[in-house]
Amino acid sequence: DTEVTQTPKHLVMGMTNKKSLKCEQHMGHRAMYWYKQKAKKPPELMFVYSYEKLSINESVPSRFSPECPNSSLLNLHLHALQPEDSALYLCASSQVPGGDYNEQFFGPGTRLTVL
Amino acid sequence: TQLLEQSPQFLSIQEGENLTVYCNSSSVFSSLQWYRQEPGEGPVLLVTVVTGGEVKKLKRLTFQFGDARKDSSLHITAAQPGDTGLYLCAGGGDSWGKLQFGAGTQVVVTP
């Protein structure tokens, strides 16, 4: 199984809502990532989890709250988002964080729209 | 910060033509990945190059890593409409797992 899954595929939420994005992988990877991607731009790193611990937070606003319940799961909790947070949110995983290869495998993404 | 410059930004060609996308940096990367992304989907890893001067082939796609490991190219022979997508290069090697992405090249292949 070489797949990273993400749910939901699409999400529309108001600025006062609380929602969560979910990501799962069963490749035994010990590093997991959240990215944000705007149209026609490359992915921007948000968070890195290494061995279930948060290792990188790229100065992301606190309205985004990541969680790694176990080595296969990654959540992104959303609260009080702004319309400019509308984007494609991508989850990725790699065997270990960093290293010479650092091949990251991406999920299909969650298209988030904030009204 | 290591920067990766991709060129061209946009490429529109007819089916059957060849194309080349470039990824350049002033910094050395221990590895470089190429991804293809279709609209509304996540990037799909095409290849990883690690050794300077390395050439890898994936059907009609040829990937090359520069001798100094500062640049890479992707060449597509006899492009097909299915090759349409956003091509991203990404440099690895950061011990924290951070990839440095290029800005991307949008390729459109028309029948």
Short mmCIF file of C-alpha atoms in Angstrom, two decimals:
data_model
loop_
_atom_site.label_atom_id
_atom_site.label_comp_id
_atom_site.label_asym_id
_atom_site.label_seq_id
_atom_site.Cartn_x
_atom_site.Cartn_y
_atom_site.Cartn_z
CA ASP A 1 0.00 0.00 0.00
CA THR A 2 1.69 3.20 -1.20
CA GLU A 3 -1.24 5.51 -0.70
CA VAL A 4 -1.88 8.55 1.42
CA THR A 5 -5.59 9.17 1.92
CA GLN A 6 -7.27 12.41 2.91
CA THR A 7 -10.81 13.21 3.98
CA PRO A 8 -12.91 15.05 3.17
CA LYS A 9 -12.23 15.75 -0.50
CA HIS A 10 -14.07 19.07 -0.32
CA LEU A 11 -15.01 21.24 2.66
CA VAL A 12 -16.98 24.47 2.85
CA MET A 13 -17.04 26.22 6.20
CA GLY A 14 -18.02 29.52 7.71
CA MET A 15 -15.60 31.69 9.63
CA THR A 16 -17.07 30.62 12.98
CA ASN A 17 -17.05 26.89 12.30
CA LYS A 18 -14.76 24.23 13.70
CA LYS A 19 -13.76 21.43 11.35
CA SER A 20 -10.98 18.86 10.98
CA LEU A 21 -9.04 17.47 8.07
CA LYS A 22 -7.82 13.89 8.27
CA CYS A 23 -4.87 12.11 6.69
CA GLU A 24 -3.86 8.47 6.87
CA GLN A 25 -0.97 6.37 5.58
CA HIS A 26 -0.12 2.71 6.07
CA MET A 27 3.38 2.69 4.59
CA GLY A 28 5.10 2.71 7.98
CA HIS A 29 6.37 6.23 7.32
CA ARG A 30 7.56 8.11 10.40
CA ALA A 31 7.36 11.64 9.02
CA MET A 32 4.12 13.35 8.04
CA TYR A 33 3.53 16.82 6.64
CA TRP A 34 0.79 19.38 6.11
CA TYR A 35 1.03 21.74 3.13
CA LYS A 36 -1.16 24.56 1.89
CA GLN A 37 -1.37 25.19 -1.84
CA LYS A 38 -2.90 28.14 -3.65
CA ALA A 39 -3.85 27.95 -7.33
CA LYS A 40 -0.91 27.77 -9.75
CA LYS A 41 1.59 27.92 -6.87
CA PRO A 42 3.83 25.25 -5.34
CA PRO A 43 2.87 23.68 -1.99
CA GLU A 44 3.86 25.68 1.09
CA LEU A 45 4.96 23.70 4.13
CA MET A 46 2.90 24.25 7.28
CA PHE A 47 3.85 21.52 9.76
CA VAL A 48 6.17 18.51 10.03
CA TYR A 49 5.65 15.61 12.41
CA SER A 50 8.65 13.41 13.06
CA TYR A 51 8.04 10.18 14.97
CA GLU A 52 4.67 11.55 16.08
CA LYS A 53 6.17 14.73 17.50
CA LEU A 54 5.78 18.19 16.01
CA SER A 55 9.20 19.15 14.68
CA ILE A 56 8.42 22.11 12.41
CA ASN A 57 5.76 24.81 12.59
CA GLU A 58 6.31 27.29 9.78
CA SER A 59 4.85 30.22 11.76
CA VAL A 60 1.33 29.03 11.00
CA PRO A 61 -1.53 31.00 12.68
CA SER A 62 -3.00 29.32 15.74
CA ARG A 63 -6.36 28.91 14.00
CA PHE A 64 -4.67 25.85 12.44
CA SER A 65 -3.94 23.15 15.01
CA PRO A 66 -2.21 19.91 13.97
CA GLU A 67 -2.45 16.61 15.78
CA CYS A 68 -0.75 13.26 15.28
CA PRO A 69 -2.69 10.61 17.28
CA ASN A 70 -0.44 7.79 16.06
CA SER A 71 2.15 7.02 13.41
CA SER A 72 -0.49 6.46 10.71
CA LEU A 73 -2.81 9.39 11.33
CA LEU A 74 -2.50 13.14 11.01
CA ASN A 75 -5.24 15.66 11.68
CA LEU A 76 -5.51 19.37 11.06
CA HIS A 77 -8.06 21.13 13.25
CA LEU A 78 -9.52 24.34 11.86
CA HIS A 79 -11.18 27.11 13.85
CA ALA A 80 -12.15 30.69 13.05
CA LEU A 81 -10.62 30.61 9.60
CA GLN A 82 -10.51 33.55 7.22
CA PRO A 83 -11.56 33.57 3.54
CA GLU A 84 -7.88 33.87 2.56
CA ASP A 85 -7.32 30.43 4.11
CA SER A 86 -9.27 28.91 1.22
CA ALA A 87 -6.84 26.59 -0.57
CA LEU A 88 -5.93 22.98 -1.32
CA TYR A 89 -4.57 21.35 1.84
CA LEU A 90 -2.17 18.52 1.17
CA CYS A 91 -0.90 15.83 3.47
CA ALA A 92 2.34 14.00 2.69
CA SER A 93 4.48 11.33 4.30
CA SER A 94 8.04 10.10 3.99
CA GLN A 95 9.91 7.12 5.38
CA VAL A 96 11.90 9.30 7.75
CA PRO A 97 12.22 13.07 8.00
CA GLY A 98 14.99 14.43 5.82
CA GLY A 99 17.86 12.31 4.65
CA ASP A 100 19.37 12.06 1.20
CA TYR A 101 16.18 10.91 -0.50
CA ASN A 102 13.37 12.50 1.51
CA GLU A 103 10.82 11.21 -0.99
CA GLN A 104 7.49 12.59 0.04
CA PHE A 105 4.24 10.96 -1.05
CA PHE A 106 1.24 13.23 -1.24
CA GLY A 107 -2.43 12.60 -0.68
CA PRO A 108 -5.11 13.89 -3.07
CA GLY A 109 -5.77 16.94 -0.91
CA THR A 110 -8.78 18.62 0.67
CA ARG A 111 -10.22 21.59 -1.22
CA LEU A 112 -11.20 24.04 1.54
CA THR A 113 -13.47 27.02 0.95
CA VAL A 114 -14.02 29.51 3.77
CA LEU A 115 -17.08 31.71 3.38
CA THR B 1 17.44 29.28 2.06
CA GLN B 2 18.15 27.21 -1.02
CA LEU B 3 16.19 28.52 -4.01
CA LEU B 4 15.09 26.48 -7.00
CA GLU B 5 14.26 28.32 -10.22
CA GLN B 6 12.10 26.53 -12.73
CA SER B 7 11.73 27.49 -16.36
CA PRO B 8 9.69 28.02 -18.34
CA GLN B 9 6.68 28.94 -16.21
CA PHE B 10 4.26 27.86 -18.93
CA LEU B 11 4.59 25.60 -21.96
CA SER B 12 1.92 24.89 -24.55
CA ILE B 13 2.73 22.38 -27.28
CA GLN B 14 1.04 20.10 -29.79
CA GLU B 15 0.80 16.36 -29.32
CA GLY B 16 3.92 14.64 -30.64
CA GLU B 17 6.30 17.50 -29.93
CA ASN B 18 9.16 17.34 -27.43
CA LEU B 19 9.66 19.59 -24.42
CA THR B 20 12.21 20.29 -21.73
CA VAL B 21 11.71 21.80 -18.27
CA TYR B 22 14.65 23.15 -16.28
CA CYS B 23 15.26 23.41 -12.56
CA ASN B 24 18.29 25.44 -11.45
CA SER B 25 19.86 26.50 -8.19
CA SER B 26 23.05 28.10 -6.93
CA SER B 27 23.04 25.58 -4.07
CA VAL B 28 23.92 21.90 -3.99
CA PHE B 29 21.12 19.46 -3.26
CA SER B 30 21.65 15.94 -1.97
CA SER B 31 18.63 14.84 -3.99
CA LEU B 32 16.00 16.27 -6.26
CA GLN B 33 12.47 15.08 -6.88
CA TRP B 34 10.17 15.72 -9.83
CA TYR B 35 6.41 15.69 -9.32
CA ARG B 36 3.44 16.05 -11.67
CA GLN B 37 0.20 17.52 -10.39
CA GLU B 38 -3.17 17.57 -12.08
CA PRO B 39 -5.85 20.15 -11.19
CA GLY B 40 -7.47 19.48 -7.81
CA GLU B 41 -5.16 16.55 -7.05
CA GLY B 42 -2.01 16.07 -5.01
CA PRO B 43 1.46 15.99 -6.59
CA VAL B 44 2.55 12.56 -7.78
CA LEU B 45 6.21 11.65 -7.39
CA LEU B 46 7.77 10.82 -10.76
CA VAL B 47 11.42 10.32 -9.90
CA THR B 48 14.20 11.05 -7.42
CA VAL B 49 17.75 11.76 -8.61
CA VAL B 50 20.62 11.58 -6.19
CA THR B 51 23.94 11.16 -8.00
CA GLY B 52 25.57 13.98 -9.98
CA GLY B 53 25.29 13.29 -13.72
CA GLU B 54 22.56 10.72 -13.16
CA VAL B 55 20.05 10.09 -15.94
CA LYS B 56 16.78 8.28 -15.28
CA LYS B 57 14.11 7.31 -17.78
CA LEU B 58 10.42 6.76 -17.16
CA LYS B 59 8.84 5.73 -20.48
CA ARG B 60 8.92 8.95 -22.57
CA LEU B 61 10.27 11.07 -19.69
CA THR B 62 14.02 11.55 -19.20
CA PHE B 63 15.36 13.14 -16.03
CA GLN B 64 18.90 14.41 -15.61
CA PHE B 65 20.75 15.62 -12.50
CA GLY B 66 23.63 18.02 -13.14
CA ASP B 67 27.17 16.94 -12.39
CA ALA B 68 27.40 19.49 -9.57
CA ARG B 69 23.94 18.53 -8.22
CA LYS B 70 22.73 22.12 -8.61
CA ASP B 71 20.42 21.67 -11.57
CA SER B 72 18.11 19.18 -13.20
CA SER B 73 16.06 18.82 -16.34
CA LEU B 74 12.98 16.90 -17.42
CA HIS B 75 12.63 16.04 -21.10
CA ILE B 76 9.42 14.61 -22.56
CA THR B 77 9.58 12.95 -25.95
CA ALA B 78 6.52 12.86 -28.20
CA ALA B 79 4.25 14.54 -25.66
CA GLN B 80 0.69 13.31 -25.25
CA PRO B 81 -2.38 15.08 -23.83
CA GLY B 82 -2.03 12.89 -20.73
CA ASP B 83 1.27 14.67 -20.00
CA THR B 84 -0.66 17.87 -19.27
CA GLY B 85 -0.13 19.08 -15.71
CA LEU B 86 1.93 21.17 -13.33
CA TYR B 87 5.49 19.88 -13.10
CA LEU B 88 7.28 20.65 -9.85
CA CYS B 89 10.90 20.09 -8.93
CA ALA B 90 11.79 19.86 -5.25
CA GLY B 91 15.17 19.73 -3.56
CA GLY B 92 15.65 17.54 -0.54
CA GLY B 93 18.35 16.83 1.96
CA ASP B 94 17.22 19.00 4.85
CA SER B 95 17.49 16.97 8.04
CA TRP B 96 14.12 18.28 9.19
CA GLY B 97 12.34 17.00 6.12
CA LYS B 98 11.80 20.34 4.41
CA LEU B 99 11.60 20.24 0.62
CA GLN B 100 12.41 23.35 -1.38
CA PHE B 101 9.97 23.55 -4.28
CA GLY B 102 10.43 25.33 -7.57
CA ALA B 103 7.60 27.60 -8.73
CA GLY B 104 6.36 24.95 -11.16
CA THR B 105 5.94 24.65 -14.92
CA GLN B 106 2.43 24.38 -16.33
CA VAL B 107 2.50 22.10 -19.36
CA VAL B 108 -0.44 21.92 -21.76
CA VAL B 109 -0.39 19.35 -24.56
CA THR B 110 -3.16 19.77 -27.11
CA PRO B 111 -4.31 17.00 -29.48
#
